[in-house]
Coordinates of C-alpha atoms in Angstrom, one line a residue:
Chain A
M1 CA 37.2 -115.7 21.5
K2 CA 34.6 -117.5 19.5
F3 CA 31.7 -115.6 18.0
K4 CA 29.1 -117.3 20.3
E5 CA 31.1 -116.6 23.4
F6 CA 31.5 -113.0 22.1
L7 CA 27.7 -112.7 21.7
I8 CA 27.1 -114.0 25.2
K9 CA 29.6 -111.8 26.9
S10 CA 28.9 -108.7 24.9
G11 CA 25.3 -109.1 24.3
G12 CA 24.3 -106.2 26.5
V13 CA 26.6 -103.8 24.8
I14 CA 25.5 -104.8 21.3
S15 CA 21.9 -104.6 22.3
S16 CA 22.5 -101.1 23.7
I17 CA 24.2 -100.1 20.4
A18 CA 21.4 -101.5 18.4
L19 CA 18.8 -99.8 20.5
L20 CA 20.7 -96.5 20.2
G21 CA 21.0 -97.0 16.5
S22 CA 17.3 -97.7 16.3
M23 CA 16.4 -94.6 18.3
F24 CA 18.7 -92.5 16.2
T25 CA 17.0 -93.7 13.1
M26 CA 13.6 -92.9 14.5
S27 CA 14.4 -89.3 15.4
G28 CA 16.1 -88.8 12.1
A29 CA 12.7 -89.2 10.5
F30 CA 11.7 -85.6 11.7
Y31 CA 14.9 -83.7 11.0
V32 CA 15.3 -81.4 8.0
P33 CA 18.7 -79.7 7.4
D34 CA 18.9 -75.9 7.8
A35 CA 18.3 -73.9 4.7
K36 CA 20.6 -71.1 3.7
Y37 CA 19.2 -67.8 2.6
T38 CA 20.8 -64.6 1.3
C39 CA 19.3 -61.4 2.6
S40 CA 18.0 -59.2 -0.3
V41 CA 18.6 -56.1 1.7
C42 CA 22.0 -56.4 3.4
G43 CA 23.4 -59.3 1.4
N44 CA 24.3 -61.4 4.4
E45 CA 23.6 -65.1 4.6
F46 CA 21.4 -66.4 7.3
S47 CA 19.9 -69.8 8.3
G48 CA 16.4 -70.9 8.1
L49 CA 15.4 -73.8 10.5
Y50 CA 12.5 -76.2 10.1
R51 CA 9.8 -76.0 12.8
N52 CA 6.6 -78.0 13.2
P53 CA 3.8 -77.3 14.0
E54 CA 3.1 -74.3 11.8
P55 CA 5.3 -71.4 13.0
T56 CA 4.3 -67.7 13.5
T57 CA 3.7 -65.3 10.6
Y58 CA 5.2 -61.8 10.5
Q59 CA 1.7 -60.3 11.0
E60 CA 1.3 -62.2 14.3
Y61 CA 4.9 -61.8 15.3
Y62 CA 5.0 -58.0 14.9
S63 CA 1.3 -57.4 15.5
V64 CA 0.8 -55.7 12.1
G65 CA -1.5 -56.1 9.2
N66 CA -0.5 -57.1 5.7
I67 CA 2.3 -55.0 4.5
D68 CA 2.7 -54.4 0.8
G69 CA 5.7 -56.3 -0.6
F70 CA 6.1 -58.6 2.4
S71 CA 5.2 -62.3 2.3
S72 CA 6.0 -65.5 4.1
I73 CA 7.3 -68.6 2.3
S74 CA 5.0 -71.6 2.2
S75 CA 7.6 -73.9 3.9
S76 CA 8.0 -74.0 7.6
H77 CA 11.5 -72.5 7.9
V78 CA 11.9 -70.0 10.7
Y79 CA 14.6 -67.5 11.7
S80 CA 17.2 -68.9 14.1
G81 CA 16.1 -68.6 17.7
T82 CA 12.5 -67.7 16.8
L83 CA 9.3 -69.2 15.6
L84 CA 9.0 -66.5 13.0
K85 CA 8.6 -67.8 9.5
I86 CA 11.2 -66.6 7.0
V87 CA 9.8 -63.5 5.3
F88 CA 10.3 -62.4 1.7
L89 CA 10.4 -58.8 0.6
N90 CA 9.2 -58.4 -3.0
G91 CA 9.8 -62.1 -3.5
K92 CA 13.3 -62.2 -2.1
P93 CA 14.3 -63.3 1.4
I94 CA 15.2 -60.8 4.1
C95 CA 17.2 -61.4 7.2
K96 CA 15.8 -60.9 10.7
D97 CA 17.8 -57.8 11.4
C98 CA 16.7 -56.1 8.2
L99 CA 13.2 -57.3 8.8
D100 CA 13.2 -55.7 12.2
K101 CA 14.3 -52.4 10.7
K102 CA 11.7 -52.5 8.0
I103 CA 8.9 -53.3 10.4
A104 CA 10.1 -50.5 12.7
E105 CA 10.0 -48.1 9.8
Y106 CA 6.6 -49.2 8.9
K107 CA 5.3 -48.8 12.4
A108 CA 6.9 -45.3 12.7
A109 CA 5.2 -44.2 9.5
N110 CA 1.9 -45.6 10.7
A111 CA 2.3 -44.6 14.3
N112 CA -1.1 -42.8 14.3
S113 CA -3.0 -46.0 13.8
L114 CA -5.3 -46.6 16.7
S115 CA -5.4 -50.0 18.2
T116 CA -7.9 -48.8 20.8
P117 CA -10.7 -46.3 20.7
G118 CA -9.3 -42.7 21.1
V119 CA -8.3 -39.6 19.4
G120 CA -5.9 -39.8 16.5
N121 CA -3.8 -36.8 15.6
T122 CA -3.6 -36.9 11.8
P123 CA -1.4 -34.3 10.2
I124 CA -2.4 -32.9 6.8
T125 CA 0.6 -32.7 4.6
V126 CA 0.6 -30.6 1.4
T127 CA 3.2 -30.4 -1.2
A128 CA 3.1 -27.1 -3.0
D129 CA 5.3 -24.9 -5.3
P130 CA 5.8 -21.3 -4.1
S131 CA 2.9 -19.1 -5.2
T132 CA 3.6 -16.9 -8.1
F133 CA 4.2 -13.3 -7.1
S134 CA 2.4 -11.3 -9.7
V135 CA 1.9 -7.6 -8.9
T136 CA 1.5 -4.6 -11.2
V137 CA 2.8 -1.3 -10.1
P138 CA 2.7 2.1 -11.7
T139 CA 5.6 2.6 -14.1
N140 CA 5.6 6.3 -13.2
V141 CA 3.6 9.0 -11.4
P142 CA 3.6 11.9 -13.9
L143 CA 2.9 15.4 -12.5
V144 CA 2.1 18.6 -14.3
I145 CA 2.7 22.0 -12.7
N146 CA 0.3 24.5 -14.1
A147 CA 0.8 28.2 -14.6
D148 CA -1.2 29.1 -11.6
G149 CA 1.0 26.9 -9.4
S150 CA -1.5 24.0 -9.1
V151 CA -0.3 20.5 -9.7
T152 CA -2.2 18.1 -11.8
A153 CA -1.7 14.5 -10.7
P154 CA -2.8 11.3 -12.3
T155 CA -6.1 9.8 -11.0
D156 CA -5.5 6.3 -12.2
V157 CA -2.6 5.3 -10.0
K158 CA -3.0 1.8 -8.5
I159 CA -1.3 -1.3 -7.5
A160 CA -2.9 -4.5 -8.8
N161 CA -2.2 -7.8 -7.1
G162 CA -2.5 -10.6 -9.6
S163 CA -1.2 -13.2 -7.1
A164 CA -3.2 -15.8 -5.4
G165 CA -2.1 -14.6 -2.0
S166 CA -2.4 -11.3 -0.2
V167 CA 0.3 -8.7 -0.8
Q168 CA 1.1 -5.6 1.1
V169 CA 3.2 -2.4 0.6
S170 CA 5.5 -2.8 3.5
S171 CA 7.2 0.6 3.0
I172 CA 7.2 3.6 0.8
A173 CA 10.4 5.7 0.3
M174 CA 10.3 9.0 -1.4
N175 CA 13.6 10.2 -2.8
N176 CA 14.9 13.4 -4.3
G177 CA 15.3 13.5 -8.1
D178 CA 16.0 16.6 -10.1
W179 CA 13.8 18.3 -7.5
S180 CA 14.1 18.1 -3.8
L181 CA 11.3 17.0 -1.6
T182 CA 9.7 19.2 1.0
D183 CA 6.8 19.2 3.5
Y184 CA 3.5 18.4 1.8
N185 CA 1.8 20.2 4.6
G186 CA -1.5 18.6 4.0
G187 CA -1.6 20.2 0.5
N188 CA -1.4 23.7 2.0
R189 CA 0.9 25.8 -0.1
S190 CA 1.5 28.6 2.4
K191 CA 5.0 27.4 3.2
L192 CA 5.9 27.5 -0.4
A193 CA 4.7 31.2 -0.8
E194 CA 8.1 32.4 0.5
A195 CA 10.2 29.8 -1.4
K196 CA 12.3 31.1 -4.2
V197 CA 11.0 30.7 -7.7
D198 CA 12.8 27.9 -9.5
S199 CA 14.0 26.4 -6.2
K200 CA 12.5 23.1 -7.4
K201 CA 10.8 21.9 -4.3
L202 CA 8.1 19.3 -4.4
G203 CA 5.7 18.1 -1.7
L204 CA 4.3 14.7 -2.4
S205 CA 1.5 12.6 -0.9
L206 CA 0.2 9.1 -1.7
T207 CA -3.0 8.0 -0.1
A208 CA -4.5 4.5 0.0
A209 CA -7.6 3.4 1.9
G210 CA -7.4 6.7 3.8
N211 CA -3.9 6.3 4.9
A212 CA -1.5 9.0 3.6
A213 CA 2.2 8.6 3.0
S214 CA 3.3 12.2 2.7
T215 CA 6.5 14.1 2.8
S216 CA 6.9 16.0 6.0
K217 CA 10.3 17.5 5.8
D218 CA 13.0 18.5 3.3
G219 CA 14.9 15.8 1.5
S220 CA 14.5 12.1 0.8
Q221 CA 12.4 10.3 3.4
T222 CA 10.4 7.2 4.2
P223 CA 7.0 8.3 5.6
S224 CA 5.5 5.9 8.1
I225 CA 2.4 4.1 6.9
D226 CA -0.4 1.9 8.3
V227 CA 0.5 -1.3 6.4
S228 CA -2.9 -2.7 7.0
K229 CA -4.3 0.0 4.7
W230 CA -1.8 -0.8 2.1
T231 CA -2.8 -4.5 1.8
M232 CA -4.3 -6.2 -1.2
A233 CA -6.0 -9.5 -1.2
G234 CA -5.2 -11.8 -4.1
G235 CA -6.8 -10.6 -7.3
T236 CA -7.6 -7.1 -6.1
E237 CA -6.4 -3.6 -6.7
L238 CA -5.3 -0.8 -4.4
P239 CA -6.2 2.7 -5.8
I240 CA -3.8 5.4 -4.8
T241 CA -4.6 9.1 -4.6
V242 CA -1.7 11.4 -5.5
G243 CA -1.3 14.9 -4.2
A244 CA 1.5 17.3 -4.8
I245 CA 2.5 20.9 -4.3
A246 CA 5.5 22.5 -6.0
T247 CA 7.3 25.8 -6.1
A248 CA 6.8 28.3 -9.0
N249 CA 8.8 28.3 -12.2
S250 CA 10.0 31.4 -14.0
A251 CA 10.0 29.6 -17.3
E252 CA 8.3 26.6 -18.9
A253 CA 10.3 23.4 -18.4
A254 CA 12.2 22.6 -21.6
S255 CA 11.6 18.9 -21.1
E256 CA 10.2 16.5 -18.7
V257 CA 12.4 15.8 -15.7
T258 CA 12.3 13.1 -13.1
A259 CA 11.5 15.3 -10.1
A260 CA 11.6 12.4 -7.6
N261 CA 11.3 8.7 -7.2
V262 CA 8.9 6.6 -5.1
V263 CA 10.1 3.2 -4.0
F264 CA 7.3 0.8 -3.2
T265 CA 8.5 -2.3 -1.3
L266 CA 6.1 -5.1 -1.7
A267 CA 5.9 -8.4 0.2
W268 CA 3.6 -11.3 0.9
V269 CA 1.3 -10.6 3.9
Chain B
M1 CA -28.4 28.2 -33.9
K2 CA -26.1 25.9 -35.7
K3 CA -23.3 28.4 -35.4
K4 CA -23.9 28.7 -31.7
A5 CA -23.9 24.9 -31.3
L6 CA -20.7 24.6 -33.3
S7 CA -19.1 27.4 -31.3
M8 CA -20.0 25.6 -28.0
A9 CA -18.6 22.3 -29.3
T10 CA -15.4 24.0 -30.4
G11 CA -15.1 25.7 -27.1
A12 CA -15.6 22.4 -25.2
V13 CA -12.9 20.7 -27.3
L14 CA -10.5 23.6 -26.8
A15 CA -11.1 23.5 -23.0
M16 CA -10.4 19.8 -22.9
A17 CA -7.3 20.3 -24.9
M18 CA -6.1 23.0 -22.5
T19 CA -6.7 20.9 -19.4
A20 CA -3.5 19.4 -18.1
S21 CA -3.8 15.7 -17.6
A22 CA -1.5 13.0 -16.4
F23 CA -1.9 9.3 -16.7
A24 CA 0.0 6.6 -14.9
A25 CA 0.8 3.4 -16.8
G26 CA 1.4 0.1 -15.1
G27 CA 4.0 -2.6 -15.3
N28 CA 5.0 -5.8 -13.5
A29 CA 6.6 -5.5 -10.1
V30 CA 10.2 -6.8 -9.9
A31 CA 10.6 -10.3 -8.6
L32 CA 10.9 -11.0 -4.9
D33 CA 14.3 -10.9 -3.4
Q34 CA 14.6 -12.3 0.1
G35 CA 10.8 -11.8 0.4
K36 CA 10.7 -8.3 -0.8
S37 CA 10.0 -6.6 -4.1
E38 CA 11.5 -3.1 -4.4
N39 CA 10.0 -1.0 -7.2
K40 CA 11.4 2.3 -8.0
I41 CA 8.7 4.5 -9.6
P42 CA 9.9 7.8 -11.2
V43 CA 7.9 10.9 -10.8
P44 CA 8.2 12.8 -14.1
L45 CA 7.4 16.4 -14.0
T46 CA 6.3 18.9 -16.6
A47 CA 6.1 22.5 -15.6
A48 CA 4.5 25.5 -17.2
A49 CA 5.9 29.0 -16.5
T50 CA 4.1 30.4 -13.5
T51 CA 1.9 33.4 -14.3
F52 CA 3.5 36.6 -13.2
D53 CA 0.8 38.8 -11.7
V54 CA 1.9 41.8 -9.6
T55 CA 0.0 45.1 -8.9
V56 CA 2.1 48.3 -8.5
P57 CA 1.0 51.8 -7.7
T58 CA 0.1 54.0 -10.7
N59 CA 1.5 57.1 -9.1
F60 CA 3.1 58.6 -6.0
P61 CA 1.2 61.8 -5.3
G62 CA 2.5 64.4 -2.9
T63 CA 1.2 67.7 -1.6
L64 CA 3.5 70.5 -0.6
D65 CA 2.3 72.5 2.4
P66 CA 2.8 76.2 1.4
T67 CA 3.2 77.2 5.1
T68 CA 5.6 74.6 6.4
G69 CA 7.2 73.5 3.2
K70 CA 6.6 69.9 4.1
V71 CA 5.4 67.4 1.5
T72 CA 2.7 64.9 2.5
A73 CA 2.8 61.6 0.6
A74 CA 0.1 59.0 0.1
D75 CA 0.2 56.0 2.5
N76 CA -1.5 53.5 0.2
A77 CA 1.3 52.8 -2.2
I78 CA 1.1 49.0 -2.0
I79 CA 2.7 46.4 -4.2
T80 CA 0.6 43.3 -4.2
N81 CA 1.9 40.0 -5.5
N82 CA -0.9 38.0 -7.0
S83 CA 1.4 35.4 -8.4
Y84 CA 1.9 31.9 -7.0
G85 CA 5.6 32.4 -6.7
S86 CA 7.5 35.0 -4.6
V87 CA 8.7 38.2 -6.3
K88 CA 11.0 41.0 -5.3
V89 CA 11.5 44.6 -6.1
S90 CA 14.8 44.3 -7.8
Q91 CA 15.5 47.9 -8.6
I92 CA 14.2 51.4 -7.9
D93 CA 15.2 54.3 -10.0
V94 CA 14.2 58.0 -9.7
E95 CA 14.2 60.3 -12.6
N96 CA 13.5 64.0 -12.7
A97 CA 10.6 65.4 -14.7
D98 CA 10.2 68.6 -16.7
D99 CA 12.2 71.4 -15.1
W100 CA 12.5 69.8 -11.7
H101 CA 15.8 68.5 -10.4
L102 CA 16.7 65.7 -8.1
A103 CA 18.4 66.6 -4.9
A104 CA 19.4 64.9 -1.7
F105 CA 16.5 64.0 0.5
A106 CA 18.3 65.4 3.4
T107 CA 18.6 68.9 1.8
D108 CA 17.4 71.8 4.0
M109 CA 15.0 73.3 1.5
S110 CA 14.5 76.3 3.7
K111 CA 17.9 77.4 2.5
V112 CA 17.2 76.7 -1.2
Q113 CA 16.0 79.4 -3.5
V114 CA 12.2 79.5 -4.2
D115 CA 11.3 78.1 -7.6
S116 CA 14.7 76.3 -7.8
N117 CA 12.5 73.2 -8.4
K118 CA 14.4 70.7 -6.4
I119 CA 12.9 67.5 -5.1
G120 CA 14.4 65.0 -2.8
L121 CA 12.8 61.5 -2.2
Q122 CA 13.3 58.4 -0.1
V123 CA 11.5 55.1 -0.3
T124 CA 11.1 52.5 2.5
P125 CA 9.8 49.0 2.3
V126 CA 7.1 48.0 4.9
G127 CA 5.9 44.5 5.2
G128 CA 6.4 41.8 2.5
K129 CA 8.5 38.8 3.4
Q130 CA 10.2 40.7 6.3
G131 CA 6.9 40.6 8.1
N132 CA 3.6 42.4 8.3
G133 CA 4.2 46.0 9.6
T134 CA 7.9 45.6 9.7
T135 CA 9.7 48.6 8.3
G136 CA 12.9 48.2 6.4
T137 CA 15.7 50.5 5.5
A138 CA 15.0 53.9 3.9
L139 CA 16.7 54.6 0.6
P140 CA 17.0 58.4 0.0
T141 CA 18.2 60.4 -3.0
T142 CA 21.5 62.1 -2.8
D143 CA 23.2 64.9 -4.7
A144 CA 24.8 62.4 -7.0
S145 CA 22.7 63.3 -10.0
A146 CA 19.9 65.8 -10.7
T147 CA 18.4 63.7 -13.4
K148 CA 18.5 60.0 -12.4
Q149 CA 19.4 58.1 -9.4
T150 CA 19.2 54.4 -8.4
L151 CA 18.0 53.9 -4.9
L152 CA 17.8 50.1 -5.0
A153 CA 20.1 48.0 -7.1
E154 CA 19.9 44.3 -7.8
G155 CA 21.6 42.4 -5.0
G156 CA 22.0 45.5 -2.9
A157 CA 22.6 45.3 0.9
T158 CA 18.9 45.6 1.7
A159 CA 17.6 43.7 -1.3
G160 CA 16.1 41.0 1.1
E161 CA 13.8 43.7 2.6
W162 CA 12.1 44.0 -0.8
I163 CA 10.9 40.4 -1.2
I164 CA 7.2 39.8 -1.5
N165 CA 5.8 36.3 -0.9
G166 CA 3.4 34.5 -3.1
K167 CA -0.3 34.8 -3.0
D168 CA -0.8 31.8 -0.8
A169 CA 1.0 33.3 2.1
A170 CA -1.1 33.1 5.2
D171 CA 0.2 36.3 6.8
K172 CA -0.4 38.9 4.0
S173 CA 3.3 38.8 3.3
N174 CA 2.3 38.9 -0.4
Q175 CA 1.9 42.7 0.0
L176 CA 4.6 45.3 0.5
T177 CA 3.9 48.9 1.2
L178 CA 6.2 51.2 -0.6
K179 CA 6.4 54.1 1.9
Y180 CA 7.8 57.3 0.3
D181 CA 8.7 60.7 1.5
M182 CA 9.4 63.8 -0.5
N183 CA 11.2 67.0 0.3
A184 CA 10.7 69.9 -2.2
S185 CA 11.8 73.5 -2.6
A186 CA 9.2 76.2 -2.3
V187 CA 7.3 77.5 -5.2
S188 CA 6.0 81.0 -5.8
A189 CA 3.0 79.9 -7.7
A190 CA 0.6 77.1 -7.2
I191 CA 1.0 73.9 -9.2
T192 CA -1.5 71.0 -9.4
N193 CA -0.8 67.4 -10.2
K194 CA 2.5 68.3 -11.8
T195 CA 4.8 65.4 -12.4
V196 CA 8.1 66.5 -10.8
A197 CA 9.7 63.1 -10.9
N198 CA 9.2 59.5 -11.8
I199 CA 9.8 56.5 -9.6
I200 CA 10.6 53.4 -11.6
V201 CA 10.0 50.2 -9.7
T202 CA 11.3 47.0 -11.3
V203 CA 9.7 43.8 -10.0
A204 CA 11.0 40.3 -10.8
W205 CA 10.7 36.7 -9.7
N206 CA 12.5 36.1 -6.5
A207 CA 14.6 33.4 -8.1

């Protein structure tokens, strides 16, 4: 087949091919190849597609304001399947999945933001070290039994709360020492009148704010107390009045003895 | 004037020195453990010897009835404990005096020779710790000795009846009446306030 005949017979086909080629060339003028990015968070690679007109920013897409560290690139690449511009986190690209998570975290942390007029519940969070527990207690409660049977007790017994918070004496235990505890009986010594001399019995009472913790029977015991009376605000003192009765002694004590022990249990209010 | 002032000052200082005093020092409470701070505070004790103060009868008078031969004793022989601690009559002895002789309290003196100078005694505790008005066991003399007999011994069976409570007792149990009875042989001539025997009462702490 000669070339002329060929043109005549196949002119329609060639024209179609030429037209198609021409069309292809025209659409190719708007095509930009996908860009490849590596997510700075998960490390996965993802595609960025060109879109025109100007695609959506993350602020518009997620309905958020500017978030520190997040930015959109100046080009018009978008995440695949969206019109959302590729977002950079601290100058490095981030994939759509990781971006969704970051935005979700941001929204959760700022969930109390009001988009409409209303009441916002705003928690007040405080970070604090435990308060220092600083309390001064008596090192001892010395008693002196006089020749007439009376007992001289110290008048300066107190507990001082040097802490910032309130402290209370939650319980007081009175335990036998070299002497055995007996009924204080309101300070009335009539019960001891028939006790044997040198039987070493001691009745003890500690009073704070009008509330007395007194022995009421023989032996070690934990008198009930009104804890509210044994409470100290921070930086205050609790004076304690000591009362005691004791049995007679046939001879002067050769040396000081620990007649009993008092156990103060302290705690924060 | 200066001497008086000096004396007063000295007295004041002495009085202050004699006054017993006690001071409580302070220290840090132990650290919290499971929210609690347990602080063991000792109660040191210093004790003086308690003053012993007991009043006993100065004598035990008796009057012998010349008609009946019976002896009437006084009823106010009281031992009073003014001490803070309780005391006890720990021992009672009876000794003869002059030319008189101890005899059993139960002796029938009507059968004894006149002027044989025999005296029988018995003592009984009333009151004291055993209770106001409560009468204890009588302790009589026997024929064991004409010169000295022990009616109450330390730790005897009835020793508990001779305890006298301290002065703060609310029921007067700090007093014990020492009831005594006498039985004497007849005399041919009158005697007045003659000591025919001595009762020796020993009092001690009820320790």
